[in-house]
PDB file of C-alpha atoms in Angstrom:
ATOM      1  CA  UNK S   1       0.202  -0.338   0.057  1.00 92.00           C
ATOM      2  CA  UNK S   2       3.577   2.372  -0.111  1.00 95.00           C
ATOM      3  CA  UNK S   3       3.943   4.070  -3.317  1.00 95.00           C
ATOM      4  CA  UNK S   4       7.075   4.194  -4.070  1.00 92.00           C
ATOM      5  CA  UNK S   5       9.754   5.769  -6.154  1.00 90.00           C
ATOM      6  CA  UNK S   6      13.578   4.661  -6.876  1.00 83.00           C
ATOM      7  CA  UNK S   7      16.446   6.075  -8.149  1.00 83.00           C
ATOM      8  CA  UNK S   8      18.940   4.553 -10.262  1.00 79.00           C
ATOM      9  CA  UNK S   9      22.387   6.860 -11.075  1.00 76.00           C
ATOM     10  CA  UNK S  10      22.745   4.347 -13.949  1.00 74.00           C
ATOM     11  CA  UNK S  11      20.991   2.528 -16.557  1.00 74.00           C
ATOM     12  CA  UNK S  12      20.435  -0.336 -15.078  1.00 72.00           C
ATOM     13  CA  UNK S  13      18.775  -1.888 -11.500  1.00 71.00           C
ATOM     14  CA  UNK S  14      21.313  -3.370  -9.155  1.00 68.00           C
ATOM     15  CA  UNK S  15      23.870  -1.250  -8.398  1.00 68.00           C
ATOM     16  CA  UNK S  16      26.463  -3.126  -7.306  1.00 66.00           C
ATOM     17  CA  UNK S  17      25.410  -5.921  -7.871  1.00 71.00           C
ATOM     18  CA  UNK S  18      24.458  -5.657 -11.191  1.00 74.00           C
ATOM     19  CA  UNK S  19      25.586  -7.827 -15.550  1.00 77.00           C
ATOM     20  CA  UNK S  20      26.053  -5.804 -17.736  1.00 77.00           C
ATOM     21  CA  UNK S  21      27.061  -7.561 -21.842  1.00 77.00           C
ATOM     22  CA  UNK S  22      29.643  -7.002 -23.609  1.00 82.00           C
ATOM     23  CA  UNK S  23      29.840  -8.443 -27.462  1.00 89.00           C
ATOM     24  CA  UNK S  24      27.305 -11.202 -26.742  1.00 87.00           C
ATOM     25  CA  UNK S  25      28.698 -12.166 -23.152  1.00 85.00           C
ATOM     26  CA  UNK S  26      27.269 -11.199 -19.906  1.00 80.00           C
ATOM     27  CA  UNK S  27      30.505  -9.970 -17.419  1.00 78.00           C
ATOM     28  CA  UNK S  28      29.747  -8.890 -13.312  1.00 75.00           C
ATOM     29  CA  UNK S  29      29.918  -5.307 -13.602  1.00 70.00           C
ATOM     30  CA  UNK S  30      30.475  -5.048  -9.344  1.00 65.00           C
ATOM     31  CA  UNK S  31      30.974  -5.232  -5.809  1.00 62.00           C
ATOM     32  CA  UNK S  32      32.977  -8.995  -6.883  1.00 65.00           C
ATOM     33  CA  UNK S  33      34.192  -9.260  -2.427  1.00 72.00           C
ATOM     34  CA  UNK S  34      32.544  -8.438   0.348  1.00 82.00           C
ATOM     35  CA  UNK S  35      34.381  -8.827   3.354  1.00 86.00           C
ATOM     36  CA  UNK S  36      33.629 -10.293   7.515  1.00 89.00           C
ATOM     37  CA  UNK S  37      32.924  -7.660   8.892  1.00 89.00           C
ATOM     38  CA  UNK S  38      30.217  -6.488   6.373  1.00 86.00           C
ATOM     39  CA  UNK S  39      26.990  -8.449   8.340  1.00 89.00           C
ATOM     40  CA  UNK S  40      24.547  -6.452   7.562  1.00 90.00           C
ATOM     41  CA  UNK S  41      24.380  -7.226   3.815  1.00 87.00           C
ATOM     42  CA  UNK S  42      25.163 -11.348   5.444  1.00 91.00           C
ATOM     43  CA  UNK S  43      22.106 -10.732   7.569  1.00 93.00           C
ATOM     44  CA  UNK S  44      20.108  -9.290   4.419  1.00 90.00           C
ATOM     45  CA  UNK S  45      21.442 -12.590   3.252  1.00 88.00           C
ATOM     46  CA  UNK S  46      19.520 -14.388   6.312  1.00 93.00           C
ATOM     47  CA  UNK S  47      16.691 -12.221   5.586  1.00 94.00           C
ATOM     48  CA  UNK S  48      16.480 -13.534   2.196  1.00 91.00           C
ATOM     49  CA  UNK S  49      16.385 -17.210   3.697  1.00 93.00           C
ATOM     50  CA  UNK S  50      20.191 -16.757   2.039  1.00 90.00           C
ATOM     51  CA  UNK S  51      22.521 -18.850   3.562  1.00 91.00           C
ATOM     52  CA  UNK S  52      25.644 -18.095   3.587  1.00 90.00           C
ATOM     53  CA  UNK S  53      27.721 -21.715   2.118  1.00 92.00           C
ATOM     54  CA  UNK S  54      25.105 -21.187  -0.804  1.00 91.00           C
ATOM     55  CA  UNK S  55      26.469 -17.961  -1.925  1.00 88.00           C
ATOM     56  CA  UNK S  56      30.354 -17.095  -0.408  1.00 91.00           C
ATOM     57  CA  UNK S  57      33.512 -18.646   0.203  1.00 92.00           C
ATOM     58  CA  UNK S  58      34.573 -17.360   3.398  1.00 92.00           C
ATOM     59  CA  UNK S  59      39.071 -17.048   3.786  1.00 91.00           C
ATOM     60  CA  UNK S  60      41.187 -15.739   5.357  1.00 90.00           C
ATOM     61  CA  UNK S  61      42.097 -11.890   3.979  1.00 87.00           C
ATOM     62  CA  UNK S  62      44.718 -12.008   1.210  1.00 87.00           C
ATOM     63  CA  UNK S  63      45.589  -8.919   0.176  1.00 82.00           C
ATOM     64  CA  UNK S  64      48.447  -9.019  -2.439  1.00 82.00           C
ATOM     65  CA  UNK S  65      48.961  -5.677  -4.015  1.00 75.00           C
ATOM     66  CA  UNK S  66      50.397  -5.291  -8.057  1.00 72.00           C
ATOM     67  CA  UNK S  67      53.088  -2.721  -8.753  1.00 66.00           C
ATOM     68  CA  UNK S  68      53.391  -1.409 -12.002  1.00 61.00           C
ATOM     69  CA  UNK S  69      56.670  -0.159 -12.045  1.00 62.00           C
ATOM     70  CA  UNK S  70      59.042  -2.457 -11.327  1.00 55.00           C
ATOM     71  CA  UNK S  71      60.946  -0.425  -8.643  1.00 57.00           C
ATOM     72  CA  UNK S  72      59.320  -1.543  -6.373  1.00 58.00           C
ATOM     73  CA  UNK S  73      57.490  -4.254  -4.655  1.00 56.00           C
ATOM     74  CA  UNK S  74      54.807  -5.787  -5.072  1.00 81.00           C
ATOM     75  CA  UNK S  75      52.439  -6.258  -1.603  1.00 85.00           C
ATOM     76  CA  UNK S  76      51.664  -9.550   0.113  1.00 88.00           C
ATOM     77  CA  UNK S  77      49.804  -9.408   3.152  1.00 89.00           C
ATOM     78  CA  UNK S  78      47.564 -12.788   4.862  1.00 91.00           C
ATOM     79  CA  UNK S  79      46.113 -12.912   8.455  1.00 90.00           C
ATOM     80  CA  UNK S  80      46.342 -16.363  10.652  1.00 87.00           C
ATOM     81  CA  UNK S  81      44.019 -17.750  12.115  1.00 88.00           C
ATOM     82  CA  UNK S  82      45.074 -15.842  15.777  1.00 90.00           C
ATOM     83  CA  UNK S  83      41.768 -14.108  17.196  1.00 90.00           C
ATOM     84  CA  UNK S  84      42.241  -9.586  16.662  1.00 87.00           C
ATOM     85  CA  UNK S  85      44.437  -8.226  16.010  1.00 87.00           C
ATOM     86  CA  UNK S  86      47.124 -10.951  16.372  1.00 90.00           C
ATOM     87  CA  UNK S  87      46.094 -12.151  13.797  1.00 90.00           C
ATOM     88  CA  UNK S  88      46.760  -8.913  11.829  1.00 88.00           C
ATOM     89  CA  UNK S  89      49.636  -8.797  13.532  1.00 90.00           C
ATOM     90  CA  UNK S  90      51.910 -11.996  12.281  1.00 92.00           C
ATOM     91  CA  UNK S  91      50.063 -10.806   8.926  1.00 91.00           C
ATOM     92  CA  UNK S  92      51.915  -7.545   8.809  1.00 90.00           C
ATOM     93  CA  UNK S  93      55.521  -9.374  10.348  1.00 92.00           C
ATOM     94  CA  UNK S  94      55.365 -11.540   8.007  1.00 93.00           C
ATOM     95  CA  UNK S  95      54.545  -9.022   4.904  1.00 92.00           C
ATOM     96  CA  UNK S  96      56.285  -9.675   1.675  1.00 91.00           C
ATOM     97  CA  UNK S  97      57.207  -6.547   0.164  1.00 88.00           C
ATOM     98  CA  UNK S  98      57.365  -4.360   2.644  1.00 90.00           C
ATOM     99  CA  UNK S  99      61.149  -3.656   4.840  1.00 91.00           C
ATOM    100  CA  UNK S 100      61.901  -3.682   8.738  1.00 94.00           C
ATOM    101  CA  UNK S 101      61.254   0.105   9.099  1.00 94.00           C
ATOM    102  CA  UNK S 102      57.584  -0.246   7.390  1.00 93.00           C
ATOM    103  CA  UNK S 103      56.843  -3.028   8.401  1.00 93.00           C
ATOM    104  CA  UNK S 104      57.547  -1.096  12.185  1.00 94.00           C
ATOM    105  CA  UNK S 105      55.862   2.047  11.010  1.00 94.00           C
ATOM    106  CA  UNK S 106      52.128   0.490  10.466  1.00 93.00           C
ATOM    107  CA  UNK S 107      52.850  -1.386  12.900  1.00 93.00           C
ATOM    108  CA  UNK S 108      53.112   1.239  15.190  1.00 94.00           C
ATOM    109  CA  UNK S 109      50.896   3.201  13.721  1.00 94.00           C
ATOM    110  CA  UNK S 110      47.826   0.083  14.250  1.00 92.00           C
ATOM    111  CA  UNK S 111      48.366  -0.193  17.717  1.00 92.00           C
ATOM    112  CA  UNK S 112      48.634   3.832  18.117  1.00 94.00           C
ATOM    113  CA  UNK S 113      43.977   3.729  16.087  1.00 94.00           C
ATOM    114  CA  UNK S 114      43.659   0.955  18.659  1.00 91.00           C
ATOM    115  CA  UNK S 115      44.476   2.615  21.639  1.00 92.00           C
ATOM    116  CA  UNK S 116      42.733   5.235  20.410  1.00 94.00           C
ATOM    117  CA  UNK S 117      39.469   3.381  19.475  1.00 93.00           C
ATOM    118  CA  UNK S 118      40.155   4.342  16.014  1.00 94.00           C
ATOM    119  CA  UNK S 119      38.349   7.533  16.953  1.00 96.00           C
ATOM    120  CA  UNK S 120      40.060  10.841  15.897  1.00 96.00           C
ATOM    121  CA  UNK S 121      39.303  14.261  17.464  1.00 95.00           C
ATOM    122  CA  UNK S 122      38.228  15.732  13.835  1.00 95.00           C
ATOM    123  CA  UNK S 123      37.961  14.429  11.114  1.00 96.00           C
ATOM    124  CA  UNK S 124      40.686  15.112   7.884  1.00 96.00           C
ATOM    125  CA  UNK S 125      41.859  12.806   4.693  1.00 96.00           C
ATOM    126  CA  UNK S 126      43.477  10.285   5.234  1.00 97.00           C
ATOM    127  CA  UNK S 127      46.384  11.172   3.431  1.00 97.00           C
ATOM    128  CA  UNK S 128      47.118  14.450   6.030  1.00 97.00           C
ATOM    129  CA  UNK S 129      46.294  11.271   8.661  1.00 97.00           C
ATOM    130  CA  UNK S 130      48.873   9.332   7.027  1.00 97.00           C
ATOM    131  CA  UNK S 131      51.900  12.260   6.814  1.00 96.00           C
ATOM    132  CA  UNK S 132      51.201  13.480  10.950  1.00 95.00           C
ATOM    133  CA  UNK S 133      51.238   9.713  11.516  1.00 94.00           C
ATOM    134  CA  UNK S 134      55.231   9.237   9.307  1.00 92.00           C
ATOM    135  CA  UNK S 135      53.522   7.089   6.899  1.00 94.00           C
ATOM    136  CA  UNK S 136      56.458   7.614   4.005  1.00 92.00           C
ATOM    137  CA  UNK S 137      55.324   8.331   0.812  1.00 92.00           C
ATOM    138  CA  UNK S 138      57.036   4.406  -0.033  1.00 88.00           C
ATOM    139  CA  UNK S 139      53.939   3.068   2.328  1.00 90.00           C
ATOM    140  CA  UNK S 140      51.178   5.454   1.238  1.00 92.00           C
ATOM    141  CA  UNK S 141      51.898   4.563  -2.134  1.00 88.00           C
ATOM    142  CA  UNK S 142      52.428   1.131  -2.393  1.00 84.00           C
ATOM    143  CA  UNK S 143      49.607   0.047   0.418  1.00 88.00           C
ATOM    144  CA  UNK S 144      47.480   2.863   1.890  1.00 92.00           C
ATOM    145  CA  UNK S 145      46.116   4.693  -1.667  1.00 90.00           C
ATOM    146  CA  UNK S 146      45.436   0.747  -3.224  1.00 84.00           C
ATOM    147  CA  UNK S 147      43.503  -0.472  -0.515  1.00 85.00           C
ATOM    148  CA  UNK S 148      41.632   3.226   0.500  1.00 88.00           C
ATOM    149  CA  UNK S 149      41.193   3.072  -3.345  1.00 84.00           C
ATOM    150  CA  UNK S 150      39.613  -0.832  -2.837  1.00 77.00           C
ATOM    151  CA  UNK S 151      37.870   0.275   0.152  1.00 81.00           C
ATOM    152  CA  UNK S 152      36.415   3.987  -0.938  1.00 81.00           C
ATOM    153  CA  UNK S 153      36.361   3.659  -4.463  1.00 79.00           C
ATOM    154  CA  UNK S 154      38.113   7.608  -3.010  1.00 87.00           C
ATOM    155  CA  UNK S 155      41.852   8.664  -3.648  1.00 91.00           C
ATOM    156  CA  UNK S 156      43.428   9.415  -0.241  1.00 93.00           C
ATOM    157  CA  UNK S 157      44.304  12.781  -0.541  1.00 95.00           C
ATOM    158  CA  UNK S 158      39.721  12.958  -0.352  1.00 95.00           C
ATOM    159  CA  UNK S 159      38.851  10.665   1.159  1.00 95.00           C
ATOM    160  CA  UNK S 160      38.577  10.625   4.907  1.00 96.00           C
ATOM    161  CA  UNK S 161      40.025   9.251   7.427  1.00 97.00           C
ATOM    162  CA  UNK S 162      37.401   9.066   9.820  1.00 97.00           C
ATOM    163  CA  UNK S 163      35.521   6.712   7.900  1.00 95.00           C
ATOM    164  CA  UNK S 164      37.706   4.534   6.215  1.00 94.00           C
ATOM    165  CA  UNK S 165      38.509   4.599  10.175  1.00 96.00           C
ATOM    166  CA  UNK S 166      36.453   2.629  10.476  1.00 94.00           C
ATOM    167  CA  UNK S 167      36.043  -0.009   8.103  1.00 91.00           C
ATOM    168  CA  UNK S 168      39.221  -0.788   9.387  1.00 91.00           C
ATOM    169  CA  UNK S 169      37.865  -1.345  12.998  1.00 93.00           C
ATOM    170  CA  UNK S 170      35.056  -2.937  11.959  1.00 91.00           C
ATOM    171  CA  UNK S 171      37.307  -5.691   9.337  1.00 88.00           C
ATOM    172  CA  UNK S 172      39.896  -5.724  11.656  1.00 86.00           C
ATOM    173  CA  UNK S 173      38.546  -6.054  15.580  1.00 83.00           C
ATOM    174  CA  UNK S 174      36.776  -7.348  17.059  1.00 80.00           C
ATOM    175  CA  UNK S 175      35.954 -11.019  15.380  1.00 87.00           C
ATOM    176  CA  UNK S 176      38.929 -12.797  13.291  1.00 88.00           C
ATOM    177  CA  UNK S 177      36.194 -13.038  10.693  1.00 91.00           C
ATOM    178  CA  UNK S 178      35.565  -9.664  10.100  1.00 91.00           C
ATOM    179  CA  UNK S 179      38.562  -9.751   7.852  1.00 90.00           C
ATOM    180  CA  UNK S 180      37.513 -13.043   6.447  1.00 91.00           C
ATOM    181  CA  UNK S 181      37.474 -12.265   1.994  1.00 88.00           C
ATOM    182  CA  UNK S 182      34.271 -13.514   0.620  1.00 89.00           C
ATOM    183  CA  UNK S 183      33.623 -14.330  -3.023  1.00 87.00           C
ATOM    184  CA  UNK S 184      30.708 -14.715  -4.668  1.00 85.00           C
ATOM    185  CA  UNK S 185      29.834 -18.261  -6.040  1.00 86.00           C
ATOM    186  CA  UNK S 186      27.278 -17.104  -8.856  1.00 80.00           C
ATOM    187  CA  UNK S 187      27.035 -14.220 -11.329  1.00 76.00           C
ATOM    188  CA  UNK S 188      26.615 -11.466  -8.926  1.00 72.00           C
ATOM    189  CA  UNK S 189      23.079 -10.681 -11.164  1.00 71.00           C
ATOM    190  CA  UNK S 190      21.408 -13.836 -10.133  1.00 71.00           C
TER     191      UNK S 190
END
């Protein structure tokens, strides 16, 4: 009995769960990966009577950021099965593509964020926050910027640091499963 108006920003319905046709083939064109911290989405699946295991593969976070320039190595970070946030700490210690000093600076920054409960007194852009906490340009280029783009679809110079920190907190604190990768078993338009 309600009148509903639906506003869609694209020519096709589906938001971040849609397919498109290209040269006679159907291609997924939306969010292909979820994290275990996407609790609202997982709750929606339950509400719709969908079992997670029928639609999603779940695995520990395995993050590979490939650098297209050959002067810097790519990044490889994997979490362990330890409780959060120890799973991330071990992941940084074992990570590939960071120098010892870069690992130390990253771990130190995460400890600071944990102490502050991932809350800022005043929001600023993510690039400013990273510079305030002595994240080198190398770490920013090969880790923080690709991570911010993948999480928020926004460059670090304009991304809200607080919103980014909210995402990190949801993903890496609390339950260790919150940082799991969830990969769809079926095409998004299904």
